[in-house]
Amino acid sequence: MVSLKKYFRKAEVDILTISAFLMAFFLPLHIGISNLFLILFFVASGYYLFLKKQYEVRRPKLLLLTLLPVFLLYIFGLFYSSPPFEGIKIIGRNIAFLLCPLLLFFYNTKDLLRIKKSLFQGIVIGAVISILILLVNNFLNYFATRPFPSFDDEIFNYYYTYYSFSNFLDMHPTYLGAYLIFAISLLLKKLLQNRDIKALIISSLIILTVGVIFINSRMIFFLYALVVFSAIMYLGFIFYTQKKIGALSLIIIVTIAVVFSIIKTLSNTYIFTRLTNELQWELTEQVDTSYNDKLVADSRIARWQSTLEAIGEKPIFGYGTHTEKDVLEGYYKKNGLQVSFKNRYDSHNIYLSFMLEYGVFGLSILLLYLLSNLYISLKNRNVQYFLLIFMVCVIGLFESYLKNNPAITFVAFFGSVFLFSSFPEKLKKEE
């Protein structure tokens, strides 16, 4: 018979795992609701760890490898921003950089693994449901303009992909895509481990793959190709070592056939245009020009040049917290980037963004986090951990990742769980 003490402890752990599950589940659906369950997790963690004394103490220096130093950097930047403390408004948005490392630091390894399992389940289910919702909305819009079931490659044009696809959930396509890539990696891992319910896993992978196509983000396409190609290479290596030449040959033939079929299907669509003409436009200096027949804008290269010009004025410590848009506004106007000036665009590059606001000092702190966590993930051969940090590195090349809430809570929570579960040893346990 279960004692009353053990029963209540199980109930407390259940609250933690359920809140973690729901936080991850709502990430691809509604970031506001996800934040509510993250707050619930914080409150429950405080009670469980400190009032119930269920904590353990790890090596304090591990906190240097979390996003906590980035949060402290934001505080430091408040003191020399102009006007002083201008960025105080964004500190609350980044509170996950503080609380996720500090609370998860004290969890024992067993509880961390339970939380990680809940996070994984939540984000996979949430990602699949979010794409199903978006696909239904997309096809309703599509068939509202033509008789059902008339179907052609117009479904892949500007009005049904990228922002037009993800906007129904008020989600940036690249940020939503990051959740999908992570979920796909989890499903592929289960599939390669010969788990049961393969039909459900394959169905989910197909749904998420269709979602990736309609999201139409270049960075997400790159990450998807990398994840799937790595899985195929791994499976091919297994077949090679087992001398299953027939199965290996089949994988090669199917892979080549699928790739060529996709290229042929999408070659005359907006998706292909984004991967070719628009990418070329983004990577050349374009000011107040059109990259399609819909919009006039300034390319990222043009914005980056203005950002580098601003960085050159204060290269050591930068301009301070939450000053990026104000500073760039002046440089955009000076350099004739009228579209960027009117829309108050940021640099769309996390590395330049940190250099602008915090100089070389701030960039060093960001790189410490990224490089140290990449190293730890490789050392522990943790594919999902590596993928999470690698996604931050790659997406950060073209987006101010880690500065928007959908990335802040995702990376802070998942990253902290990965880091601390990689160091299960403890110094002492409070009795």
Short mmCIF file of C-alpha atoms in Angstrom, two decimals:
data_model
loop_
_atom_site.label_atom_id
_atom_site.label_comp_id
_atom_site.label_asym_id
_atom_site.label_seq_id
_atom_site.Cartn_x
_atom_site.Cartn_y
_atom_site.Cartn_z
CA MET A 1 0.00 0.00 0.00
CA VAL A 2 1.35 3.44 -0.96
CA SER A 3 2.06 5.65 2.03
CA LEU A 4 0.39 9.06 2.25
CA LYS A 5 3.78 10.77 1.98
CA LYS A 6 4.66 8.95 -1.25
CA TYR A 7 1.18 9.64 -2.65
CA PHE A 8 1.49 13.38 -2.15
CA ARG A 9 5.03 13.42 -3.54
CA LYS A 10 3.76 11.66 -6.66
CA ALA A 11 0.97 14.23 -6.96
CA GLU A 12 3.51 17.06 -6.69
CA VAL A 13 5.67 15.52 -9.41
CA ASP A 14 2.58 15.02 -11.58
CA ILE A 15 1.76 18.73 -11.36
CA LEU A 16 5.31 19.53 -12.49
CA THR A 17 5.29 17.10 -15.41
CA ILE A 18 1.78 18.09 -16.52
CA SER A 19 2.63 21.79 -16.46
CA ALA A 20 5.84 21.06 -18.42
CA PHE A 21 3.85 19.01 -20.93
CA LEU A 22 1.25 21.75 -21.42
CA MET A 23 3.92 24.45 -21.67
CA ALA A 24 5.54 22.53 -24.55
CA PHE A 25 2.20 21.51 -26.05
CA PHE A 26 1.04 25.11 -26.44
CA LEU A 27 4.37 26.43 -27.77
CA PRO A 28 3.35 25.78 -31.41
CA LEU A 29 -0.28 26.75 -30.73
CA HIS A 30 -0.48 29.81 -28.49
CA ILE A 31 2.58 31.31 -26.81
CA GLY A 32 0.47 33.19 -24.25
CA ILE A 33 -1.13 30.00 -22.91
CA SER A 34 2.27 28.30 -22.99
CA ASN A 35 3.63 31.10 -20.80
CA LEU A 36 0.83 30.56 -18.26
CA PHE A 37 1.82 26.92 -17.82
CA LEU A 38 5.47 27.95 -17.61
CA ILE A 39 4.54 30.27 -14.73
CA LEU A 40 2.63 27.39 -13.11
CA PHE A 41 5.77 25.27 -13.45
CA PHE A 42 7.85 28.00 -11.78
CA VAL A 43 5.44 28.28 -8.84
CA ALA A 44 5.14 24.51 -8.42
CA SER A 45 8.93 24.18 -8.63
CA GLY A 46 9.44 26.69 -5.85
CA TYR A 47 7.07 24.75 -3.61
CA TYR A 48 8.46 21.33 -4.52
CA LEU A 49 12.15 22.20 -4.34
CA PHE A 50 12.37 24.53 -1.38
CA LEU A 51 9.28 24.14 0.79
CA LYS A 52 9.31 20.35 0.41
CA LYS A 53 13.14 20.32 0.29
CA GLN A 54 13.36 18.01 -2.71
CA TYR A 55 16.42 19.69 -4.13
CA GLU A 56 19.98 18.71 -4.83
CA VAL A 57 22.99 20.94 -5.33
CA ARG A 58 25.09 20.73 -8.46
CA ARG A 59 28.33 22.47 -9.27
CA PRO A 60 27.51 26.21 -9.27
CA LYS A 61 29.81 26.88 -12.22
CA LEU A 62 27.30 25.04 -14.43
CA LEU A 63 25.12 28.14 -14.21
CA LEU A 64 27.76 29.97 -16.26
CA LEU A 65 26.86 27.69 -19.18
CA THR A 66 23.16 28.58 -19.09
CA LEU A 67 21.30 31.66 -20.29
CA LEU A 68 21.63 33.20 -16.82
CA PRO A 69 24.75 35.22 -17.86
CA VAL A 70 22.74 36.55 -20.82
CA PHE A 71 20.02 37.73 -18.43
CA LEU A 72 22.64 39.41 -16.23
CA LEU A 73 24.03 41.02 -19.39
CA TYR A 74 20.60 42.52 -20.03
CA ILE A 75 20.59 43.94 -16.48
CA PHE A 76 24.10 45.33 -16.98
CA GLY A 77 23.04 46.98 -20.24
CA LEU A 78 20.28 48.90 -18.47
CA PHE A 79 22.80 51.11 -16.70
CA TYR A 80 24.33 52.65 -19.81
CA SER A 81 21.42 52.59 -22.26
CA SER A 82 20.13 55.98 -23.36
CA PRO A 83 17.99 57.04 -21.63
CA PRO A 84 19.08 54.96 -18.61
CA PHE A 85 16.91 51.92 -17.86
CA GLU A 86 15.15 52.28 -21.22
CA GLY A 87 15.17 48.49 -21.57
CA ILE A 88 13.52 47.71 -18.23
CA LYS A 89 10.32 46.87 -20.12
CA ILE A 90 11.88 43.79 -21.74
CA ILE A 91 13.37 42.28 -18.58
CA GLY A 92 10.06 40.61 -17.73
CA ARG A 93 9.89 39.08 -21.21
CA ASN A 94 13.28 37.44 -20.60
CA ILE A 95 12.60 36.23 -17.06
CA ALA A 96 12.80 32.63 -18.32
CA PHE A 97 16.55 33.20 -18.85
CA LEU A 98 16.76 33.69 -15.07
CA LEU A 99 14.19 31.30 -13.61
CA CYS A 100 14.65 28.27 -15.87
CA PRO A 101 18.36 27.85 -15.04
CA LEU A 102 17.98 28.74 -11.35
CA LEU A 103 15.08 26.37 -10.69
CA LEU A 104 16.09 23.45 -12.91
CA PHE A 105 19.60 23.63 -11.42
CA PHE A 106 18.20 22.18 -8.17
CA TYR A 107 16.23 19.29 -9.65
CA ASN A 108 17.49 15.76 -9.16
CA THR A 109 18.27 13.80 -12.29
CA LYS A 110 15.28 11.48 -11.98
CA ASP A 111 12.84 14.39 -11.93
CA LEU A 112 14.70 16.13 -14.76
CA LEU A 113 14.27 13.07 -16.97
CA ARG A 114 10.55 13.00 -16.20
CA ILE A 115 10.26 16.66 -17.09
CA LYS A 116 12.23 16.11 -20.29
CA LYS A 117 9.93 13.27 -21.32
CA SER A 118 6.89 15.50 -20.73
CA LEU A 119 8.44 18.32 -22.76
CA PHE A 120 9.16 15.95 -25.64
CA GLN A 121 5.64 14.53 -25.66
CA GLY A 122 4.10 17.98 -25.42
CA ILE A 123 5.99 19.57 -28.29
CA VAL A 124 5.43 16.61 -30.64
CA ILE A 125 1.67 16.50 -30.04
CA GLY A 126 1.38 20.29 -30.10
CA ALA A 127 3.35 20.54 -33.34
CA VAL A 128 1.20 17.95 -35.11
CA ILE A 129 -2.06 19.56 -33.96
CA SER A 130 -0.86 23.05 -34.92
CA ILE A 131 -0.06 21.91 -38.46
CA LEU A 132 -3.39 20.11 -38.80
CA ILE A 133 -5.17 23.33 -37.79
CA LEU A 134 -3.13 25.40 -40.24
CA LEU A 135 -3.64 22.93 -43.08
CA VAL A 136 -7.41 22.89 -42.58
CA ASN A 137 -7.45 26.70 -42.56
CA ASN A 138 -5.20 26.81 -45.63
CA PHE A 139 -7.33 24.46 -47.69
CA LEU A 140 -10.55 26.20 -46.67
CA ASN A 141 -9.07 29.45 -47.98
CA TYR A 142 -7.81 27.72 -51.11
CA PHE A 143 -11.11 26.08 -52.05
CA ALA A 144 -13.03 29.25 -51.25
CA THR A 145 -11.71 30.61 -54.57
CA ARG A 146 -12.19 27.52 -56.75
CA PRO A 147 -14.50 24.50 -57.01
CA PHE A 148 -13.73 21.50 -54.83
CA PRO A 149 -11.74 19.30 -55.50
CA SER A 150 -9.94 21.31 -58.21
CA PHE A 151 -6.25 21.30 -57.29
CA ASP A 152 -3.03 22.71 -58.81
CA ASP A 153 0.36 24.13 -57.81
CA GLU A 154 -1.25 27.47 -56.88
CA ILE A 155 -1.52 26.00 -53.39
CA PHE A 156 2.22 26.69 -53.06
CA ASN A 157 2.04 30.37 -53.97
CA TYR A 158 2.47 33.51 -51.85
CA TYR A 159 -1.07 33.46 -50.45
CA TYR A 160 -0.89 29.95 -48.96
CA THR A 161 2.69 29.68 -47.67
CA TYR A 162 5.10 31.41 -45.29
CA TYR A 163 3.36 34.19 -43.29
CA SER A 164 0.04 33.55 -45.04
CA PHE A 165 0.17 29.96 -43.76
CA SER A 166 1.27 30.51 -40.14
CA ASN A 167 -0.50 33.82 -39.52
CA PHE A 168 -3.73 32.05 -38.48
CA LEU A 169 -1.95 31.05 -35.24
CA ASP A 170 -0.21 34.44 -35.04
CA MET A 171 3.14 32.66 -35.30
CA HIS A 172 6.30 33.65 -37.17
CA PRO A 173 6.93 30.85 -39.71
CA THR A 174 10.59 30.36 -38.79
CA TYR A 175 9.85 30.15 -35.06
CA LEU A 176 7.03 27.69 -35.68
CA GLY A 177 9.33 25.78 -38.00
CA ALA A 178 11.92 25.38 -35.24
CA TYR A 179 9.34 23.54 -33.13
CA LEU A 180 8.52 21.29 -36.09
CA ILE A 181 12.15 20.42 -36.75
CA PHE A 182 12.67 19.53 -33.11
CA ALA A 183 9.51 17.38 -33.10
CA ILE A 184 10.60 15.67 -36.33
CA SER A 185 13.96 14.79 -34.79
CA LEU A 186 12.20 13.18 -31.81
CA LEU A 187 9.90 11.15 -34.06
CA LEU A 188 12.77 10.02 -36.28
CA LYS A 189 14.67 8.88 -33.21
CA LYS A 190 11.70 6.76 -32.11
CA LEU A 191 11.29 5.38 -35.61
CA LEU A 192 14.96 4.40 -35.86
CA GLN A 193 14.83 2.76 -32.45
CA ASN A 194 12.19 0.34 -33.74
CA ARG A 195 9.56 1.50 -31.30
CA ASP A 196 5.93 0.39 -31.56
CA ILE A 197 3.11 2.39 -33.19
CA LYS A 198 5.24 3.03 -36.28
CA ALA A 199 2.14 3.89 -38.32
CA LEU A 200 1.34 6.76 -35.94
CA ILE A 201 4.95 7.99 -36.03
CA ILE A 202 5.11 7.89 -39.83
CA SER A 203 1.75 9.67 -40.12
CA SER A 204 2.97 12.39 -37.77
CA LEU A 205 6.19 12.76 -39.77
CA ILE A 206 4.23 13.17 -43.00
CA ILE A 207 2.00 15.85 -41.42
CA LEU A 208 5.00 17.76 -40.06
CA THR A 209 6.84 17.46 -43.38
CA VAL A 210 3.87 18.98 -45.20
CA GLY A 211 3.91 21.71 -42.55
CA VAL A 212 7.58 22.42 -43.24
CA ILE A 213 6.81 22.83 -46.95
CA PHE A 214 4.02 25.35 -46.33
CA ILE A 215 6.02 27.22 -43.70
CA ASN A 216 8.39 27.97 -46.58
CA SER A 217 11.27 29.24 -44.44
CA ARG A 218 14.75 28.86 -45.94
CA MET A 219 16.40 28.18 -42.60
CA ILE A 220 13.78 25.56 -41.75
CA PHE A 221 14.26 23.86 -45.13
CA PHE A 222 17.99 23.70 -44.43
CA LEU A 223 17.49 22.27 -40.94
CA TYR A 224 14.88 19.79 -42.17
CA ALA A 225 17.21 18.56 -44.92
CA LEU A 226 20.03 18.22 -42.40
CA VAL A 227 17.92 16.25 -39.90
CA VAL A 228 16.37 13.93 -42.48
CA PHE A 229 19.64 13.40 -44.36
CA SER A 230 21.38 12.55 -41.07
CA ALA A 231 18.67 10.01 -40.25
CA ILE A 232 18.97 8.46 -43.72
CA MET A 233 22.77 8.31 -43.41
CA TYR A 234 22.46 6.66 -40.00
CA LEU A 235 19.99 4.09 -41.31
CA GLY A 236 22.19 3.50 -44.36
CA PHE A 237 25.20 2.94 -42.12
CA ILE A 238 23.25 0.39 -40.07
CA PHE A 239 22.22 -1.49 -43.20
CA TYR A 240 25.80 -1.35 -44.50
CA THR A 241 27.27 -2.80 -41.29
CA GLN A 242 24.60 -5.51 -41.33
CA LYS A 243 25.42 -6.15 -45.01
CA LYS A 244 21.84 -5.50 -46.07
CA ILE A 245 22.90 -4.24 -49.49
CA GLY A 246 19.40 -4.54 -50.95
CA ALA A 247 17.89 -2.33 -48.24
CA LEU A 248 20.77 0.14 -48.58
CA SER A 249 20.29 0.35 -52.35
CA LEU A 250 16.55 0.88 -51.88
CA ILE A 251 17.18 3.79 -49.49
CA ILE A 252 19.53 5.45 -51.98
CA ILE A 253 17.11 5.04 -54.89
CA VAL A 254 14.07 6.24 -52.92
CA THR A 255 15.98 9.24 -51.54
CA ILE A 256 17.13 10.34 -55.00
CA ALA A 257 13.65 9.82 -56.45
CA VAL A 258 11.96 11.81 -53.68
CA VAL A 259 14.43 14.70 -53.96
CA PHE A 260 13.99 14.99 -57.74
CA SER A 261 10.20 14.70 -57.43
CA ILE A 262 10.08 17.52 -54.88
CA ILE A 263 12.32 19.75 -57.03
CA LYS A 264 10.16 19.12 -60.11
CA THR A 265 6.89 19.73 -58.23
CA LEU A 266 8.04 22.98 -56.64
CA SER A 267 10.20 24.35 -59.47
CA ASN A 268 7.53 26.78 -60.73
CA THR A 269 6.16 27.86 -57.35
CA TYR A 270 6.72 30.67 -54.87
CA ILE A 271 8.56 28.19 -52.65
CA PHE A 272 11.25 27.70 -55.29
CA THR A 273 11.42 31.47 -55.85
CA ARG A 274 12.13 32.05 -52.15
CA LEU A 275 14.96 29.52 -52.30
CA THR A 276 16.54 31.08 -55.37
CA ASN A 277 15.68 34.62 -56.47
CA GLU A 278 14.69 35.97 -53.06
CA LEU A 279 17.70 34.43 -51.35
CA GLN A 280 19.97 36.00 -53.95
CA TRP A 281 18.20 39.35 -53.38
CA GLU A 282 18.63 39.08 -49.59
CA LEU A 283 22.35 38.41 -49.91
CA THR A 284 23.09 41.42 -52.10
CA GLU A 285 22.87 45.10 -51.25
CA GLN A 286 19.31 46.09 -52.15
CA VAL A 287 17.77 49.34 -50.92
CA ASP A 288 14.09 50.13 -51.51
CA THR A 289 13.74 47.50 -54.25
CA SER A 290 11.23 44.73 -54.93
CA TYR A 291 12.12 41.09 -54.35
CA ASN A 292 8.74 39.88 -55.63
CA ASP A 293 5.68 41.41 -57.23
CA LYS A 294 4.10 42.06 -53.82
CA LEU A 295 6.53 43.96 -51.59
CA VAL A 296 9.27 46.60 -51.68
CA ALA A 297 11.94 46.28 -48.99
CA ASP A 298 15.61 46.52 -48.02
CA SER A 299 17.72 43.37 -48.11
CA ARG A 300 19.35 41.89 -45.03
CA ILE A 301 22.79 42.70 -46.39
CA ALA A 302 21.84 46.38 -46.60
CA ARG A 303 20.54 46.32 -43.02
CA TRP A 304 23.61 44.45 -41.81
CA GLN A 305 25.87 47.11 -43.31
CA SER A 306 24.01 49.81 -41.40
CA THR A 307 24.25 47.67 -38.25
CA LEU A 308 28.01 47.22 -38.66
CA GLU A 309 28.36 50.96 -39.13
CA ALA A 310 26.55 51.53 -35.83
CA ILE A 311 28.62 48.86 -34.07
CA GLY A 312 31.81 50.61 -35.16
CA GLU A 313 30.87 53.62 -33.03
CA LYS A 314 30.66 51.60 -29.78
CA PRO A 315 32.38 48.25 -30.33
CA ILE A 316 33.27 47.26 -26.74
CA PHE A 317 30.05 47.50 -24.71
CA GLY A 318 27.55 48.68 -27.31
CA TYR A 319 24.58 50.96 -26.75
CA GLY A 320 22.78 49.12 -23.95
CA THR A 321 19.67 47.02 -23.47
CA HIS A 322 16.72 47.47 -25.86
CA THR A 323 18.42 50.18 -27.92
CA GLU A 324 18.79 48.30 -31.21
CA LYS A 325 15.76 49.67 -33.04
CA ASP A 326 16.29 53.23 -31.84
CA VAL A 327 19.95 53.22 -32.89
CA LEU A 328 19.32 51.55 -36.25
CA GLU A 329 16.47 53.93 -37.04
CA GLY A 330 18.98 56.77 -37.36
CA TYR A 331 21.41 54.75 -39.49
CA TYR A 332 18.62 53.47 -41.76
CA LYS A 333 17.49 57.04 -42.38
CA LYS A 334 21.07 58.17 -43.00
CA ASN A 335 21.70 55.37 -45.52
CA GLY A 336 18.38 55.71 -47.34
CA LEU A 337 16.78 52.47 -46.12
CA GLN A 338 13.32 54.03 -46.00
CA VAL A 339 11.35 50.78 -45.64
CA SER A 340 13.51 49.64 -42.73
CA PHE A 341 13.31 53.12 -41.20
CA LYS A 342 9.52 53.30 -41.38
CA ASN A 343 9.04 49.78 -40.01
CA ARG A 344 11.77 50.11 -37.35
CA TYR A 345 13.34 46.80 -38.34
CA ASP A 346 16.03 45.24 -36.22
CA SER A 347 19.17 43.73 -37.74
CA HIS A 348 17.64 40.26 -38.21
CA ASN A 349 20.86 38.68 -36.96
CA ILE A 350 21.31 37.66 -33.33
CA TYR A 351 25.10 38.07 -33.43
CA LEU A 352 24.97 41.60 -34.83
CA SER A 353 22.12 42.39 -32.45
CA PHE A 354 24.21 41.42 -29.41
CA MET A 355 27.22 43.33 -30.74
CA LEU A 356 25.12 46.43 -31.29
CA GLU A 357 23.61 46.45 -27.81
CA TYR A 358 26.46 44.91 -25.79
CA GLY A 359 29.54 45.09 -28.00
CA VAL A 360 32.24 42.45 -28.20
CA PHE A 361 31.70 41.82 -24.49
CA GLY A 362 28.08 40.80 -25.04
CA LEU A 363 28.83 38.75 -28.13
CA SER A 364 31.43 36.80 -26.11
CA ILE A 365 28.79 35.88 -23.53
CA LEU A 366 26.40 34.70 -26.25
CA LEU A 367 29.14 32.63 -27.92
CA LEU A 368 30.13 31.14 -24.55
CA TYR A 369 26.59 29.81 -24.17
CA LEU A 370 26.33 28.48 -27.71
CA LEU A 371 29.79 26.92 -28.04
CA SER A 372 29.89 25.38 -24.55
CA ASN A 373 26.47 23.78 -25.00
CA LEU A 374 27.38 22.50 -28.46
CA TYR A 375 30.49 20.92 -26.95
CA ILE A 376 28.57 19.31 -24.06
CA SER A 377 25.90 17.95 -26.40
CA LEU A 378 28.53 16.40 -28.67
CA LYS A 379 30.45 15.00 -25.72
CA ASN A 380 27.27 13.37 -24.42
CA ARG A 381 26.19 12.31 -27.93
CA ASN A 382 22.81 13.90 -27.32
CA VAL A 383 21.35 14.55 -30.76
CA GLN A 384 18.31 16.55 -29.62
CA TYR A 385 20.43 18.73 -27.33
CA PHE A 386 22.86 19.43 -30.17
CA LEU A 387 20.00 20.16 -32.57
CA LEU A 388 18.41 22.68 -30.20
CA ILE A 389 21.60 24.73 -29.85
CA PHE A 390 22.53 24.29 -33.50
CA MET A 391 19.11 25.67 -34.48
CA VAL A 392 19.79 28.77 -32.38
CA CYS A 393 23.14 29.21 -34.15
CA VAL A 394 21.70 28.79 -37.64
CA ILE A 395 18.41 30.66 -37.27
CA GLY A 396 20.33 33.43 -35.50
CA LEU A 397 22.15 34.17 -38.76
CA PHE A 398 18.95 35.55 -40.29
CA GLU A 399 16.70 36.28 -37.29
CA SER A 400 17.10 38.01 -33.94
CA TYR A 401 16.46 34.67 -32.29
CA LEU A 402 16.49 34.57 -28.47
CA LYS A 403 14.97 38.07 -28.46
CA ASN A 404 11.41 36.94 -29.11
CA ASN A 405 9.18 35.09 -26.69
CA PRO A 406 8.60 31.94 -28.79
CA ALA A 407 12.37 31.34 -28.76
CA ILE A 408 13.08 32.65 -25.25
CA THR A 409 10.93 30.13 -23.37
CA PHE A 410 11.68 27.26 -25.76
CA VAL A 411 15.46 27.53 -25.54
CA ALA A 412 15.61 28.53 -21.87
CA PHE A 413 13.46 25.61 -20.66
CA PHE A 414 14.60 22.84 -23.01
CA GLY A 415 18.23 23.99 -22.96
CA SER A 416 18.40 24.05 -19.16
CA VAL A 417 16.87 20.58 -18.90
CA PHE A 418 19.37 19.22 -21.42
CA LEU A 419 22.34 20.84 -19.70
CA PHE A 420 21.58 19.77 -16.13
CA SER A 421 20.51 16.24 -17.09
CA SER A 422 23.93 15.90 -18.74
CA PHE A 423 25.56 16.31 -15.31
CA PRO A 424 23.71 13.89 -13.02
CA GLU A 425 26.26 13.91 -10.24
CA LYS A 426 25.38 15.90 -7.12
CA LEU A 427 27.45 17.44 -4.36
CA LYS A 428 24.97 17.00 -1.56
CA LYS A 429 21.31 16.44 -0.88
CA GLU A 430 19.40 18.24 1.83
CA GLU A 431 17.89 15.67 4.16
#
